[in-house]
């Protein structure tokens, strides 16, 4: 794999509209947090995608190991009662 | 109200500054130091070209002889352009571009703040939209000045050199021509001598924080408001106007 020589990597999260979740949009290179924020603004909000941006150093993110996937996630497979499908959504409610 | 000719000439200055500065910034497209900065500089270019369109559109309405904004942008000769000399200086290295951006964007911020209160409501409207972009441009340039100034010995020296070289093109932005004196009377444009002090404060504080020495006043270049430009403008126009010259009224 080629060595990445283009400054540090940051993960970008964009909030589409006020009150919504910040969703992962992608990543940017930057040497500091102000540059990361500006680069994220220039790359990911060119078409009015967002109203708020978070940037996080990619190195601060810990991910689960693929080898642990069975241990971590399979036990949920036979517990359908955890899905909120047994409720009747009241008429007129857009989301619960 | 000033005369139609005066307003037209002032709008050409505002439009041409944005047009030529936008063209220079667009030269960074695909040549930026990293992908992110390449896109950032292209965004700044687009902001400027959009602003040029707004001012030249209004200029064509004021002129009222059937010219369009495109005619004004692409079919005048060098002596008819009224952009400040600083906007036509070559792209140069990254520190050179950032220096130009710092000087011009800080100028735009205080100019548009003042123009928001212009008695000409169309100018005030365009300024109210442009001020948001200009603030971002100034913030982008200030951040980079800090990084270059406080970065390595090489980046510091490059920035100091470019600041010293370009300083002689800043005085022109604050010259009170006969046109300015007249338009100030009607409340259309602001008194540039007041703006100059604010600009010196703002630019000075960025440069001091960046460890850069402010050049003394020294000799200042002038001429653009009489249509007398540097050799660089002709080269820009030959490229920028090529399509309109080769294929007049081309559409697609």
mmCIF file of C-alpha atoms in Angstrom:
data_model
loop_
_atom_site.group_PDB
_atom_site.id
_atom_site.type_symbol
_atom_site.label_atom_id
_atom_site.label_comp_id
_atom_site.label_asym_id
_atom_site.label_seq_id
_atom_site.Cartn_x
_atom_site.Cartn_y
_atom_site.Cartn_z
ATOM 1 C CA UNK A 1 0.000 0.000 0.000
ATOM 2 C CA UNK A 2 1.302 3.448 -0.896
ATOM 3 C CA UNK A 3 2.238 5.569 2.074
ATOM 4 C CA UNK A 4 -0.192 8.423 2.661
ATOM 5 C CA UNK A 5 1.848 11.621 2.539
ATOM 6 C CA UNK A 6 -1.048 14.060 2.471
ATOM 7 C CA UNK A 7 -1.344 15.240 6.071
ATOM 8 C CA UNK A 8 -3.429 13.537 8.776
ATOM 9 C CA UNK A 9 -6.714 11.818 8.064
ATOM 10 C CA UNK A 10 -9.985 13.044 9.627
ATOM 11 C CA UNK A 11 -13.478 11.546 9.489
ATOM 12 C CA UNK A 12 -16.315 13.895 8.586
ATOM 13 C CA UNK A 13 -19.871 13.773 9.952
ATOM 14 C CA UNK A 14 -22.561 15.996 8.465
ATOM 15 C CA UNK A 15 -25.913 16.884 9.980
ATOM 16 C CA UNK A 16 -28.461 17.298 7.210
ATOM 17 C CA UNK A 17 -30.926 19.391 9.155
ATOM 18 C CA UNK A 18 -31.285 20.696 12.650
ATOM 19 C CA UNK A 19 -32.241 17.956 15.112
ATOM 20 C CA UNK A 20 -31.094 15.113 12.864
ATOM 21 C CA UNK A 21 -28.160 12.781 13.296
ATOM 22 C CA UNK A 22 -24.645 13.611 12.207
ATOM 23 C CA UNK A 23 -23.974 11.019 9.504
ATOM 24 C CA UNK A 24 -20.596 9.840 8.309
ATOM 25 C CA UNK A 25 -19.910 11.563 4.972
ATOM 26 C CA UNK A 26 -16.322 10.565 4.240
ATOM 27 C CA UNK A 27 -12.830 11.684 5.185
ATOM 28 C CA UNK A 28 -10.445 14.574 4.522
ATOM 29 C CA UNK A 29 -6.743 15.297 4.921
ATOM 30 C CA UNK A 30 -5.738 18.200 7.163
ATOM 31 C CA UNK A 31 -2.906 19.257 9.455
ATOM 32 C CA UNK A 32 -5.125 20.644 12.223
ATOM 33 C CA UNK A 33 -8.765 20.713 13.312
ATOM 34 C CA UNK A 34 -9.542 24.131 11.800
ATOM 35 C CA UNK A 35 -8.216 22.985 8.416
ATOM 36 C CA UNK A 36 -10.139 19.718 8.757
ATOM 37 C CA UNK A 37 -13.366 21.649 9.359
ATOM 38 C CA UNK A 38 -12.796 23.975 6.398
ATOM 39 C CA UNK A 39 -11.799 21.122 4.084
ATOM 40 C CA UNK A 40 -14.879 19.177 5.145
ATOM 41 C CA UNK A 41 -17.014 22.234 4.411
ATOM 42 C CA UNK A 42 -15.432 22.597 0.957
ATOM 43 C CA UNK A 43 -15.693 18.906 0.053
ATOM 44 C CA UNK A 44 -18.955 17.755 1.567
ATOM 45 C CA UNK A 45 -21.317 20.742 1.757
ATOM 46 C CA UNK A 46 -20.952 22.189 -1.756
ATOM 47 C CA UNK A 47 -24.549 21.308 -2.621
ATOM 48 C CA UNK A 48 -26.228 22.429 0.599
ATOM 49 C CA UNK A 49 -25.950 18.982 2.178
ATOM 50 C CA UNK A 50 -25.574 20.193 5.705
ATOM 51 C CA UNK A 51 -26.010 22.661 8.497
ATOM 52 C CA UNK A 52 -23.446 21.323 10.927
ATOM 53 C CA UNK A 53 -20.129 19.462 10.659
ATOM 54 C CA UNK A 54 -18.138 17.287 13.050
ATOM 55 C CA UNK A 55 -14.579 16.224 12.291
ATOM 56 C CA UNK A 56 -12.764 13.537 14.265
ATOM 57 C CA UNK A 57 -9.168 12.359 13.867
ATOM 58 C CA UNK A 58 -9.384 8.976 12.144
ATOM 59 C CA UNK A 59 -6.791 7.701 14.594
ATOM 60 C CA UNK A 60 -9.259 8.320 17.462
ATOM 61 C CA UNK A 61 -11.702 5.777 16.057
ATOM 62 C CA UNK A 62 -11.530 2.200 17.348
ATOM 63 C CA UNK A 63 -13.181 -0.417 15.175
ATOM 64 C CA UNK A 64 -14.313 -3.936 15.944
ATOM 65 C CA UNK A 65 -12.167 -6.725 14.493
ATOM 66 C CA UNK A 66 -13.701 -8.742 11.602
ATOM 67 C CA UNK A 67 -12.718 -11.941 13.462
ATOM 68 C CA UNK A 68 -14.951 -10.899 16.372
ATOM 69 C CA UNK A 69 -17.999 -10.419 14.162
ATOM 70 C CA UNK A 70 -19.542 -13.789 15.019
ATOM 71 C CA UNK A 71 -19.113 -13.263 18.738
ATOM 72 C CA UNK A 72 -20.394 -9.708 18.671
ATOM 73 C CA UNK A 73 -23.281 -9.798 16.240
ATOM 74 C CA UNK A 74 -24.604 -13.320 15.645
ATOM 75 C CA UNK A 75 -26.270 -13.640 19.094
ATOM 76 C CA UNK A 76 -28.758 -10.948 18.020
ATOM 77 C CA UNK A 77 -29.988 -12.976 15.064
ATOM 78 C CA UNK A 78 -32.602 -15.087 16.895
ATOM 79 C CA UNK A 79 -34.028 -12.300 19.024
ATOM 80 C CA UNK A 80 -36.628 -10.846 16.728
ATOM 81 C CA UNK A 81 -38.585 -9.603 19.740
ATOM 82 C CA UNK A 82 -36.010 -6.806 19.939
ATOM 83 C CA UNK A 83 -37.332 -5.365 16.713
ATOM 84 C CA UNK A 84 -40.127 -2.842 17.228
ATOM 85 C CA UNK A 85 -42.381 -4.701 14.771
ATOM 86 C CA UNK A 86 -44.934 -5.864 17.338
ATOM 87 C CA UNK A 87 -46.404 -2.465 17.867
ATOM 88 C CA UNK A 88 -49.125 -0.756 15.932
ATOM 89 C CA UNK A 89 -48.012 2.720 15.031
ATOM 90 C CA UNK A 90 -50.697 5.199 16.101
ATOM 91 C CA UNK A 91 -52.387 6.864 13.205
ATOM 92 C CA UNK A 92 -50.824 10.190 12.347
ATOM 93 C CA UNK A 93 -47.478 9.474 14.068
ATOM 94 C CA UNK A 94 -44.663 9.961 11.607
ATOM 95 C CA UNK A 95 -42.066 8.282 13.827
ATOM 96 C CA UNK A 96 -41.843 6.912 17.349
ATOM 97 C CA UNK B 1 -28.056 59.611 -7.365
ATOM 98 C CA UNK B 2 -24.795 59.723 -9.268
ATOM 99 C CA UNK B 3 -24.854 59.814 -13.034
ATOM 100 C CA UNK B 4 -25.464 56.657 -15.013
ATOM 101 C CA UNK B 5 -21.879 56.687 -16.333
ATOM 102 C CA UNK B 6 -20.451 56.959 -12.837
ATOM 103 C CA UNK B 7 -22.514 54.090 -11.497
ATOM 104 C CA UNK B 8 -21.638 51.974 -14.547
ATOM 105 C CA UNK B 9 -17.916 52.617 -14.042
ATOM 106 C CA UNK B 10 -18.126 51.734 -10.352
ATOM 107 C CA UNK B 11 -19.963 48.500 -11.120
ATOM 108 C CA UNK B 12 -17.289 47.589 -13.668
ATOM 109 C CA UNK B 13 -14.670 48.005 -10.936
ATOM 110 C CA UNK B 14 -16.602 45.722 -8.580
ATOM 111 C CA UNK B 15 -17.352 43.190 -11.325
ATOM 112 C CA UNK B 16 -13.887 43.185 -12.890
ATOM 113 C CA UNK B 17 -12.170 42.713 -9.533
ATOM 114 C CA UNK B 18 -14.241 39.592 -8.872
ATOM 115 C CA UNK B 19 -13.894 38.328 -12.463
ATOM 116 C CA UNK B 20 -10.105 38.586 -12.708
ATOM 117 C CA UNK B 21 -9.520 37.375 -9.151
ATOM 118 C CA UNK B 22 -11.852 34.433 -9.865
ATOM 119 C CA UNK B 23 -9.975 33.613 -13.067
ATOM 120 C CA UNK B 24 -6.618 33.648 -11.289
ATOM 121 C CA UNK B 25 -7.953 31.344 -8.556
ATOM 122 C CA UNK B 26 -9.400 28.988 -11.158
ATOM 123 C CA UNK B 27 -5.859 28.461 -12.452
ATOM 124 C CA UNK B 28 -5.264 26.358 -9.320
ATOM 125 C CA UNK B 29 -7.845 23.811 -10.457
ATOM 126 C CA UNK B 30 -6.074 20.429 -10.742
ATOM 127 C CA UNK B 31 -2.823 22.017 -9.502
ATOM 128 C CA UNK B 32 -3.536 22.418 -5.774
ATOM 129 C CA UNK B 33 -1.002 21.148 -3.239
ATOM 130 C CA UNK B 34 -3.476 18.493 -2.059
ATOM 131 C CA UNK B 35 -6.917 17.467 -3.319
ATOM 132 C CA UNK B 36 -8.724 19.226 -0.460
ATOM 133 C CA UNK B 37 -6.988 22.555 -1.092
ATOM 134 C CA UNK B 38 -7.514 22.195 -4.833
ATOM 135 C CA UNK B 39 -11.270 22.036 -4.251
ATOM 136 C CA UNK B 40 -11.145 24.827 -1.675
ATOM 137 C CA UNK B 41 -9.414 27.169 -4.146
ATOM 138 C CA UNK B 42 -11.845 26.200 -6.913
ATOM 139 C CA UNK B 43 -14.734 27.029 -4.564
ATOM 140 C CA UNK B 44 -13.218 30.456 -3.935
ATOM 141 C CA UNK B 45 -12.900 30.947 -7.703
ATOM 142 C CA UNK B 46 -16.568 30.065 -8.247
ATOM 143 C CA UNK B 47 -17.678 32.474 -5.511
ATOM 144 C CA UNK B 48 -15.779 35.252 -7.271
ATOM 145 C CA UNK B 49 -17.120 34.444 -10.719
ATOM 146 C CA UNK B 50 -20.678 34.356 -9.344
ATOM 147 C CA UNK B 51 -20.117 37.748 -7.768
ATOM 148 C CA UNK B 52 -18.707 39.077 -11.070
ATOM 149 C CA UNK B 53 -21.835 37.889 -12.836
ATOM 150 C CA UNK B 54 -24.084 39.731 -10.367
ATOM 151 C CA UNK B 55 -22.201 43.033 -10.636
ATOM 152 C CA UNK B 56 -21.744 42.877 -14.428
ATOM 153 C CA UNK B 57 -25.394 41.938 -14.891
ATOM 154 C CA UNK B 58 -26.389 45.058 -12.981
ATOM 155 C CA UNK B 59 -23.763 47.055 -14.904
ATOM 156 C CA UNK B 60 -25.298 45.962 -18.207
ATOM 157 C CA UNK B 61 -28.758 47.040 -16.996
ATOM 158 C CA UNK B 62 -27.411 50.430 -15.922
ATOM 159 C CA UNK B 63 -25.574 50.876 -19.233
ATOM 160 C CA UNK B 64 -28.844 50.057 -20.994
ATOM 161 C CA UNK B 65 -27.596 49.659 -24.551
ATOM 162 C CA UNK B 66 -28.293 45.966 -25.006
ATOM 163 C CA UNK B 67 -24.972 44.582 -23.764
ATOM 164 C CA UNK B 68 -25.202 41.473 -21.579
ATOM 165 C CA UNK B 69 -23.054 40.571 -18.588
ATOM 166 C CA UNK B 70 -21.175 38.173 -20.876
ATOM 167 C CA UNK B 71 -20.475 40.961 -23.370
ATOM 168 C CA UNK B 72 -18.959 43.018 -20.582
ATOM 169 C CA UNK B 73 -16.924 40.115 -19.245
ATOM 170 C CA UNK B 74 -15.597 38.762 -22.526
ATOM 171 C CA UNK B 75 -15.734 41.489 -25.152
ATOM 172 C CA UNK B 76 -13.923 44.470 -23.787
ATOM 173 C CA UNK B 77 -10.299 45.295 -24.451
ATOM 174 C CA UNK B 78 -7.582 45.560 -21.828
ATOM 175 C CA UNK B 79 -7.829 49.335 -21.345
ATOM 176 C CA UNK B 80 -11.545 49.029 -20.559
ATOM 177 C CA UNK B 81 -11.054 46.765 -17.526
ATOM 178 C CA UNK B 82 -11.094 48.465 -14.151
ATOM 179 C CA UNK B 83 -9.905 45.649 -11.862
ATOM 180 C CA UNK B 84 -7.158 46.530 -9.398
ATOM 181 C CA UNK B 85 -3.643 45.516 -10.470
ATOM 182 C CA UNK B 86 -3.335 43.151 -7.479
ATOM 183 C CA UNK B 87 -6.039 40.860 -8.905
ATOM 184 C CA UNK B 88 -4.196 40.307 -12.204
ATOM 185 C CA UNK B 89 -0.799 39.444 -10.666
ATOM 186 C CA UNK B 90 0.242 35.903 -11.624
ATOM 187 C CA UNK B 91 -0.868 32.918 -9.603
ATOM 188 C CA UNK B 92 2.713 32.348 -8.445
ATOM 189 C CA UNK B 93 3.464 29.851 -5.704
ATOM 190 C CA UNK B 94 1.001 28.931 -2.958
ATOM 191 C CA UNK B 95 2.316 31.590 -0.549
ATOM 192 C CA UNK B 96 1.928 34.216 -3.295
ATOM 193 C CA UNK B 97 -1.699 33.208 -3.892
ATOM 194 C CA UNK B 98 -2.453 33.163 -0.156
ATOM 195 C CA UNK B 99 -0.923 36.626 0.245
ATOM 196 C CA UNK B 100 -3.094 38.019 -2.556
ATOM 197 C CA UNK B 101 -6.115 36.268 -1.040
ATOM 198 C CA UNK B 102 -5.433 37.738 2.408
ATOM 199 C CA UNK B 103 -5.119 41.300 1.072
ATOM 200 C CA UNK B 104 -8.099 41.049 -1.297
ATOM 201 C CA UNK B 105 -10.491 39.056 0.902
ATOM 202 C CA UNK B 106 -9.935 41.328 3.915
ATOM 203 C CA UNK B 107 -10.611 44.264 1.604
ATOM 204 C CA UNK B 108 -13.768 42.613 0.294
ATOM 205 C CA UNK B 109 -15.063 41.982 3.825
ATOM 206 C CA UNK B 110 -14.847 45.626 4.903
ATOM 207 C CA UNK B 111 -15.942 46.932 1.486
ATOM 208 C CA UNK B 112 -19.057 44.750 1.373
ATOM 209 C CA UNK B 113 -19.871 45.535 5.008
ATOM 210 C CA UNK B 114 -19.943 49.168 3.969
ATOM 211 C CA UNK B 115 -21.781 48.493 0.687
ATOM 212 C CA UNK B 116 -24.564 46.686 2.576
ATOM 213 C CA UNK B 117 -25.539 50.230 3.612
ATOM 214 C CA UNK B 118 -25.270 51.651 0.095
ATOM 215 C CA UNK B 119 -28.119 53.924 -1.026
ATOM 216 C CA UNK B 120 -28.173 51.837 -4.222
ATOM 217 C CA UNK B 121 -30.358 48.943 -3.123
ATOM 218 C CA UNK B 122 -29.137 46.553 -5.830
ATOM 219 C CA UNK B 123 -25.517 47.052 -4.784
ATOM 220 C CA UNK B 124 -26.571 46.625 -1.142
ATOM 221 C CA UNK B 125 -28.340 43.365 -2.042
ATOM 222 C CA UNK B 126 -25.357 41.890 -3.886
ATOM 223 C CA UNK B 127 -23.047 42.984 -1.061
ATOM 224 C CA UNK B 128 -25.265 41.287 1.550
ATOM 225 C CA UNK B 129 -24.878 37.995 -0.308
ATOM 226 C CA UNK B 130 -21.171 38.459 -1.082
ATOM 227 C CA UNK B 131 -20.197 39.364 2.489
ATOM 228 C CA UNK B 132 -20.769 35.786 3.682
ATOM 229 C CA UNK B 133 -18.444 34.373 1.040
ATOM 230 C CA UNK B 134 -15.871 37.090 1.612
ATOM 231 C CA UNK B 135 -15.750 36.306 5.354
ATOM 232 C CA UNK B 136 -15.008 32.674 4.547
ATOM 233 C CA UNK B 137 -12.314 33.684 2.045
ATOM 234 C CA UNK B 138 -10.673 35.930 4.627
ATOM 235 C CA UNK B 139 -10.798 33.199 7.256
ATOM 236 C CA UNK B 140 -9.289 30.668 4.825
ATOM 237 C CA UNK B 141 -6.447 33.053 3.926
ATOM 238 C CA UNK B 142 -5.786 34.020 7.569
ATOM 239 C CA UNK B 143 -5.552 30.362 8.619
ATOM 240 C CA UNK B 144 -3.011 29.664 5.880
ATOM 241 C CA UNK B 145 -0.981 32.780 6.765
ATOM 242 C CA UNK B 146 -0.684 31.496 10.328
ATOM 243 C CA UNK B 147 0.399 28.046 9.138
ATOM 244 C CA UNK B 148 2.931 29.349 6.608
ATOM 245 C CA UNK B 149 4.230 32.089 8.895
ATOM 246 C CA UNK B 150 4.579 29.834 11.936
ATOM 247 C CA UNK B 151 5.479 26.707 9.933
ATOM 248 C CA UNK B 152 9.006 25.965 8.715
ATOM 249 C CA UNK B 153 11.781 28.508 8.118
ATOM 250 C CA UNK B 154 11.197 28.062 4.372
ATOM 251 C CA UNK B 155 7.425 28.656 4.514
ATOM 252 C CA UNK B 156 7.952 31.690 6.760
ATOM 253 C CA UNK B 157 10.533 33.232 4.426
ATOM 254 C CA UNK B 158 8.400 32.564 1.343
ATOM 255 C CA UNK B 159 5.395 34.265 2.961
ATOM 256 C CA UNK B 160 7.469 37.249 4.153
ATOM 257 C CA UNK B 161 8.898 37.664 0.617
ATOM 258 C CA UNK B 162 5.482 37.579 -1.020
ATOM 259 C CA UNK B 163 4.036 40.018 1.528
ATOM 260 C CA UNK B 164 6.911 42.427 0.793
ATOM 261 C CA UNK B 165 6.522 42.008 -2.988
ATOM 262 C CA UNK B 166 2.758 42.428 -3.198
ATOM 263 C CA UNK B 167 2.475 45.257 -0.625
ATOM 264 C CA UNK B 168 3.019 47.917 -3.300
ATOM 265 C CA UNK B 169 -0.214 46.804 -4.995
ATOM 266 C CA UNK B 170 -2.415 47.324 -1.918
ATOM 267 C CA UNK B 171 -2.482 51.144 -1.854
ATOM 268 C CA UNK B 172 -4.458 51.275 -5.089
ATOM 269 C CA UNK B 173 -7.465 49.612 -3.454
ATOM 270 C CA UNK B 174 -7.938 52.687 -1.232
ATOM 271 C CA UNK B 175 -7.296 55.488 -3.754
ATOM 272 C CA UNK B 176 -10.062 58.081 -3.666
ATOM 273 C CA UNK B 177 -10.531 58.862 -7.359
ATOM 274 C CA UNK B 178 -12.876 61.590 -8.616
ATOM 275 C CA UNK B 179 -15.441 58.833 -9.110
ATOM 276 C CA UNK B 180 -15.159 57.728 -5.477
ATOM 277 C CA UNK B 181 -15.447 61.289 -4.183
ATOM 278 C CA UNK B 182 -18.659 61.776 -6.179
ATOM 279 C CA UNK B 183 -20.240 58.432 -5.254
ATOM 280 C CA UNK B 184 -19.475 58.957 -1.543
ATOM 281 C CA UNK B 185 -21.537 62.176 -1.731
ATOM 282 C CA UNK B 186 -24.553 60.151 -2.818
ATOM 283 C CA UNK B 187 -23.966 57.418 -0.237
ATOM 284 C CA UNK B 188 -23.458 54.830 -2.979
ATOM 285 C CA UNK B 189 -19.893 53.869 -2.022
ATOM 286 C CA UNK B 190 -17.887 54.271 1.198
ATOM 287 C CA UNK B 191 -14.977 56.573 2.028
ATOM 288 C CA UNK B 192 -11.969 54.384 1.250
ATOM 289 C CA UNK B 193 -9.598 56.275 3.555
ATOM 290 C CA UNK B 194 -11.677 55.064 6.519
ATOM 291 C CA UNK B 195 -11.672 51.517 5.114
ATOM 292 C CA UNK B 196 -7.882 51.619 4.762
ATOM 293 C CA UNK B 197 -7.375 52.053 8.509
ATOM 294 C CA UNK B 198 -9.694 49.142 9.304
ATOM 295 C CA UNK B 199 -7.924 47.010 6.664
ATOM 296 C CA UNK B 200 -4.477 47.830 8.070
ATOM 297 C CA UNK B 201 -5.680 46.814 11.557
ATOM 298 C CA UNK B 202 -7.120 43.515 10.376
ATOM 299 C CA UNK B 203 -4.295 42.502 8.027
ATOM 300 C CA UNK B 204 -1.727 43.737 10.546
ATOM 301 C CA UNK B 205 -3.109 41.572 13.334
ATOM 302 C CA UNK B 206 -3.049 38.440 11.114
ATOM 303 C CA UNK B 207 0.536 39.145 10.032
ATOM 304 C CA UNK B 208 1.746 39.816 13.582
ATOM 305 C CA UNK B 209 0.213 36.531 14.749
ATOM 306 C CA UNK B 210 1.937 34.826 11.812
ATOM 307 C CA UNK B 211 5.341 36.202 12.828
ATOM 308 C CA UNK B 212 5.489 38.362 9.677
ATOM 309 C CA UNK B 213 6.802 41.917 9.625
ATOM 310 C CA UNK B 214 4.519 44.566 8.175
ATOM 311 C CA UNK B 215 6.166 46.373 5.242
ATOM 312 C CA UNK B 216 6.423 50.179 5.499
ATOM 313 C CA UNK B 217 4.129 52.255 3.294
ATOM 314 C CA UNK B 218 6.736 52.712 0.531
ATOM 315 C CA UNK B 219 6.063 53.219 -3.175
ATOM 316 C CA UNK B 220 2.599 52.188 -4.341
ATOM 317 C CA UNK B 221 1.640 51.105 -7.853
ATOM 318 C CA UNK B 222 -1.378 52.717 -9.509
ATOM 319 C CA UNK B 223 -3.119 52.976 -12.871
ATOM 320 C CA UNK B 224 -5.955 50.456 -13.083
ATOM 321 C CA UNK B 225 -8.698 53.051 -12.618
ATOM 322 C CA UNK B 226 -7.419 54.800 -15.760
ATOM 323 C CA UNK B 227 -7.321 51.428 -17.518
ATOM 324 C CA UNK B 228 -3.525 51.194 -17.311
ATOM 325 C CA UNK B 229 -2.653 47.629 -16.364
ATOM 326 C CA UNK B 230 0.348 45.378 -15.870
ATOM 327 C CA UNK B 231 1.482 43.147 -18.721
ATOM 328 C CA UNK B 232 -0.334 40.244 -17.032
ATOM 329 C CA UNK B 233 -3.900 41.346 -17.857
ATOM 330 C CA UNK B 234 -3.428 40.963 -21.620
ATOM 331 C CA UNK B 235 -2.325 37.375 -21.137
ATOM 332 C CA UNK B 236 -5.348 36.617 -18.909
ATOM 333 C CA UNK B 237 -7.738 38.120 -21.455
ATOM 334 C CA UNK B 238 -6.236 36.235 -24.397
ATOM 335 C CA UNK B 239 -7.071 33.010 -22.574
ATOM 336 C CA UNK B 240 -10.321 34.105 -20.943
ATOM 337 C CA UNK B 241 -11.812 35.667 -24.081
ATOM 338 C CA UNK B 242 -10.618 33.011 -26.520
ATOM 339 C CA UNK B 243 -13.964 31.265 -26.948
ATOM 340 C CA UNK B 244 -15.968 34.484 -27.454
ATOM 341 C CA UNK B 245 -13.387 35.764 -29.948
ATOM 342 C CA UNK B 246 -13.151 32.529 -31.929
ATOM 343 C CA UNK B 247 -16.853 31.615 -31.803
ATOM 344 C CA UNK B 248 -18.887 34.763 -31.114
ATOM 345 C CA UNK B 249 -22.275 34.022 -29.520
ATOM 346 C CA UNK B 250 -21.464 30.322 -29.205
ATOM 347 C CA UNK B 251 -24.094 28.371 -27.268
ATOM 348 C CA UNK B 252 -24.245 24.771 -26.105
#
